[in-house]
Amino acid sequence: MQFSKSTAYGLHALMLLAKSERGRNVGIKELSSSLGASESYLSKIMSKLRQDGLVRAVTGVNGGYELARAASEITFLDVVQVLEGRQHLYECFHGSDHPLPALEAAGDEPETPEFAFGEGCPVKQVMDAAEQQMNRYLQQHTIQLALNQAGSCDAHTACKK
Amino acid sequence: MQFSKSTAYGLHALMLLAKSERGRNVGIKELSSSLGASESYLSKIMSKLRQDGLVRAVTGVNGGYELARAASEITFLDVVQVLEGRQHLYECFHGSDHPLPALEAAGDEPETPEFAFGEGCPVKQVMDAAEQQMNRYLQQHTIQLALNQAGSCDAHTACKK
DNA sequence: ATATAATGGATATTACAGATCCATAATAAA
DNA sequence: TTTATTATGGATCTGTAATATCCATTATAT
């Protein structure tokens, strides 16, 4: 399990937008060269962020992207949910709803089958709660907050401790 | 981003082992039919759990698996780390070490490239801390604990609230 | 010796992230 | 109005990791 590269790109792109002066559009060329990502790939990511209302986009000359709201109003959770999707991290196999399509004569042992755990499954309860812990933290941390962190070193660039 | 099916199977398999009487080996047939997973696939998972010291395995007649230590000493984090790997959930693109192989003349804008964020990257700091929140929760919750939860309904089976 | 049961290697299959290309639409400036 | 610029969305390709199966081997109780 890993966060996708898209999420890394998206988060960093937003950091760059947050750094740029308000009102100025940042083009995909600038973003992609700053991040070392291809324009075409990063475009897709920016489109998603726009569709979800995190950034605004203007086409044409002098167009580009800017934050749709203050950096202090954009949480890491917002970004993660757009780019990773909103499904739960954990599922109790086979979609967690239908009780397994096929399971004919299962060989010898006709045990009580214990699959098809729904919302009440104790395993799922723990896993969901664990996810919740992470999400809560992500929700409490905004782009602005991270930007401030960066400020104490060299605004968002290297800063190896 | 999703937990793998392997993790779901592994966790549930351990729940079953924890339920079975101590000293009795549970074979792969029994496990797989209870969980609705194929024997061959579940075998791989059990092998990993064994290699990591979470279960013991005995080959031959009356063989099978049992917990290698008390269910109260096996945390969800133990299981997740075996089956999902121990890498961090978040990486700042391209492996986070080498400074990007190729990046010849990047077109027009010779900006200061802002990639290759190491450990000090403010984005990574937030993401790592978020992961830490989840891991801490997983570490605090053991198989035994989940089993107790299940007990209050119908030991590990349905229990839709 | 035999049946049972886990192991590990090899290999197939599938799904999805990663990545690119192109035709289209929108916009500013000439 | 034309032109250059810039984002958009569809289609598609690729690579890789998760899923899944098969089989030969090893270990063990009877």
mmCIF file of C-alpha atoms in Angstrom, chain A residues 39-155:
data_model
loop_
_atom_site.group_PDB
_atom_site.id
_atom_site.type_symbol
_atom_site.label_atom_id
_atom_site.label_comp_id
_atom_site.label_asym_id
_atom_site.label_seq_id
_atom_site.Cartn_x
_atom_site.Cartn_y
_atom_site.Cartn_z
ATOM 1 C CA GLU A 39 3.027 18.449 -18.530
ATOM 2 C CA SER A 40 0.505 15.931 -19.764
ATOM 3 C CA TYR A 41 0.519 13.895 -16.602
ATOM 4 C CA LEU A 42 0.416 16.846 -14.273
ATOM 5 C CA SER A 43 -2.451 18.285 -16.334
ATOM 6 C CA LYS A 44 -4.633 15.355 -15.404
ATOM 7 C CA ILE A 45 -3.882 15.863 -11.769
ATOM 8 C CA MET A 46 -4.600 19.584 -11.910
ATOM 9 C CA SER A 47 -7.870 18.884 -13.712
ATOM 10 C CA LYS A 48 -8.983 16.646 -10.896
ATOM 11 C CA LEU A 49 -8.078 19.270 -8.344
ATOM 12 C CA ARG A 50 -10.091 21.777 -10.309
ATOM 13 C CA GLN A 51 -13.131 19.516 -10.679
ATOM 14 C CA ASP A 52 -13.097 19.135 -6.938
ATOM 15 C CA GLY A 53 -12.920 22.840 -6.349
ATOM 16 C CA LEU A 54 -9.429 23.052 -4.883
ATOM 17 C CA VAL A 55 -7.984 25.188 -7.661
ATOM 18 C CA ARG A 56 -9.307 27.490 -10.335
ATOM 19 C CA ALA A 57 -8.084 27.253 -13.913
ATOM 20 C CA VAL A 58 -8.032 29.835 -16.693
ATOM 21 C CA THR A 59 -7.401 28.778 -20.280
ATOM 22 C CA GLY A 60 -5.675 30.860 -22.890
ATOM 23 C CA VAL A 61 -2.847 33.359 -22.818
ATOM 24 C CA ASN A 62 -1.669 34.156 -19.304
ATOM 25 C CA GLY A 63 -3.893 31.374 -18.102
ATOM 26 C CA GLY A 64 -2.981 28.761 -15.549
ATOM 27 C CA TYR A 65 -3.933 27.751 -12.061
ATOM 28 C CA GLU A 66 -4.437 29.388 -8.724
ATOM 29 C CA LEU A 67 -5.832 28.200 -5.432
ATOM 30 C CA ALA A 68 -9.615 28.341 -5.299
ATOM 31 C CA ARG A 69 -9.501 29.263 -1.618
ATOM 32 C CA ALA A 70 -6.967 30.237 0.991
ATOM 33 C CA ALA A 71 -4.116 27.822 1.594
ATOM 34 C CA SER A 72 -5.210 27.730 5.201
ATOM 35 C CA GLU A 73 -8.554 26.323 4.045
ATOM 36 C CA ILE A 74 -7.123 23.456 2.031
ATOM 37 C CA THR A 75 -6.350 20.419 4.129
ATOM 38 C CA PHE A 76 -4.132 17.507 3.246
ATOM 39 C CA LEU A 77 -7.208 15.337 3.575
ATOM 40 C CA ASP A 78 -8.939 17.346 0.858
ATOM 41 C CA VAL A 79 -6.106 16.633 -1.523
ATOM 42 C CA VAL A 80 -5.691 12.996 -0.588
ATOM 43 C CA GLN A 81 -9.371 12.292 -1.011
ATOM 44 C CA VAL A 82 -9.468 13.851 -4.452
ATOM 45 C CA LEU A 83 -6.425 12.004 -5.709
ATOM 46 C CA GLU A 84 -6.710 8.686 -3.890
ATOM 47 C CA GLY A 85 -10.453 8.397 -3.942
ATOM 48 C CA ARG A 86 -12.881 8.268 -1.058
ATOM 49 C CA GLN A 87 -13.233 4.523 -0.570
ATOM 50 C CA HIS A 88 -12.167 3.074 2.725
ATOM 51 C CA LEU A 89 -8.618 1.798 2.880
ATOM 52 C CA TYR A 90 -9.805 -1.553 4.117
ATOM 53 C CA GLU A 91 -12.425 -3.926 2.779
ATOM 54 C CA CYS A 92 -13.346 -7.376 4.064
ATOM 55 C CA PHE A 93 -12.827 -9.114 0.697
ATOM 56 C CA HIS A 94 -15.312 -9.324 -2.165
ATOM 57 C CA GLY A 95 -16.798 -5.874 -1.858
ATOM 58 C CA SER A 96 -18.135 -6.508 1.646
ATOM 59 C CA ASP A 97 -21.751 -6.826 0.589
ATOM 60 C CA HIS A 98 -22.714 -9.815 -1.545
ATOM 61 C CA PRO A 99 -22.151 -13.135 0.255
ATOM 62 C CA LEU A 100 -19.724 -14.683 -2.265
ATOM 63 C CA PRO A 101 -21.098 -15.666 -5.695
ATOM 64 C CA ALA A 102 -19.860 -19.222 -6.096
ATOM 65 C CA LEU A 103 -18.941 -21.712 -3.427
ATOM 66 C CA GLU A 104 -20.321 -25.042 -4.528
ATOM 67 C CA ALA A 105 -19.408 -28.173 -2.666
ATOM 68 C CA ALA A 106 -16.305 -26.839 -0.960
ATOM 69 C CA GLY A 107 -14.467 -30.159 -0.983
ATOM 70 C CA ASP A 108 -14.822 -32.111 2.226
ATOM 71 C CA GLU A 109 -15.413 -29.827 5.162
ATOM 72 C CA PRO A 110 -18.840 -28.175 5.093
ATOM 73 C CA GLU A 111 -17.883 -25.668 7.792
ATOM 74 C CA THR A 112 -19.942 -22.692 8.704
ATOM 75 C CA PRO A 113 -18.570 -20.211 6.190
ATOM 76 C CA GLU A 114 -17.314 -17.135 7.963
ATOM 77 C CA PHE A 115 -16.872 -14.707 5.054
ATOM 78 C CA ALA A 116 -19.079 -11.805 4.060
ATOM 79 C CA PHE A 117 -18.229 -9.674 7.022
ATOM 80 C CA GLY A 118 -20.171 -6.463 6.912
ATOM 81 C CA GLU A 119 -19.800 -3.285 8.873
ATOM 82 C CA GLY A 120 -19.928 -5.158 12.149
ATOM 83 C CA CYS A 121 -16.797 -7.191 11.507
ATOM 84 C CA PRO A 122 -14.389 -6.581 14.373
ATOM 85 C CA VAL A 123 -11.446 -6.595 12.005
ATOM 86 C CA LYS A 124 -13.023 -3.938 9.856
ATOM 87 C CA GLN A 125 -13.882 -1.881 12.902
ATOM 88 C CA VAL A 126 -10.248 -1.705 13.910
ATOM 89 C CA MET A 127 -9.034 -0.990 10.406
ATOM 90 C CA ASP A 128 -11.606 1.738 9.825
ATOM 91 C CA ALA A 129 -10.769 3.373 13.110
ATOM 92 C CA ALA A 130 -7.093 3.271 12.245
ATOM 93 C CA GLU A 131 -7.809 4.982 8.941
ATOM 94 C CA GLN A 132 -9.835 7.518 10.835
ATOM 95 C CA GLN A 133 -6.809 8.375 12.955
ATOM 96 C CA MET A 134 -4.803 9.164 9.866
ATOM 97 C CA ASN A 135 -7.600 11.126 8.250
ATOM 98 C CA ARG A 136 -8.128 13.230 11.308
ATOM 99 C CA TYR A 137 -4.488 14.245 11.272
ATOM 100 C CA LEU A 138 -4.599 15.026 7.573
ATOM 101 C CA GLN A 139 -7.679 17.119 8.093
ATOM 102 C CA GLN A 140 -5.994 19.159 10.775
ATOM 103 C CA HIS A 141 -3.049 20.011 8.557
ATOM 104 C CA THR A 142 -3.392 22.561 5.805
ATOM 105 C CA ILE A 143 -1.213 23.583 2.909
ATOM 106 C CA GLN A 144 -0.577 26.853 4.702
ATOM 107 C CA LEU A 145 0.658 25.023 7.766
ATOM 108 C CA ALA A 146 3.122 22.993 5.748
ATOM 109 C CA LEU A 147 4.230 26.143 3.985
ATOM 110 C CA ASN A 148 5.018 27.755 7.308
ATOM 111 C CA GLN A 149 7.070 24.719 8.257
ATOM 112 C CA ALA A 150 9.015 25.105 5.039
ATOM 113 C CA GLY A 151 9.517 28.764 5.728
ATOM 114 C CA SER A 152 11.699 28.060 8.723
ATOM 115 C CA CYS A 153 14.262 26.426 6.428
ATOM 116 C CA ASP A 154 14.398 27.305 2.768
ATOM 117 C CA ALA A 155 10.866 27.894 1.588
#
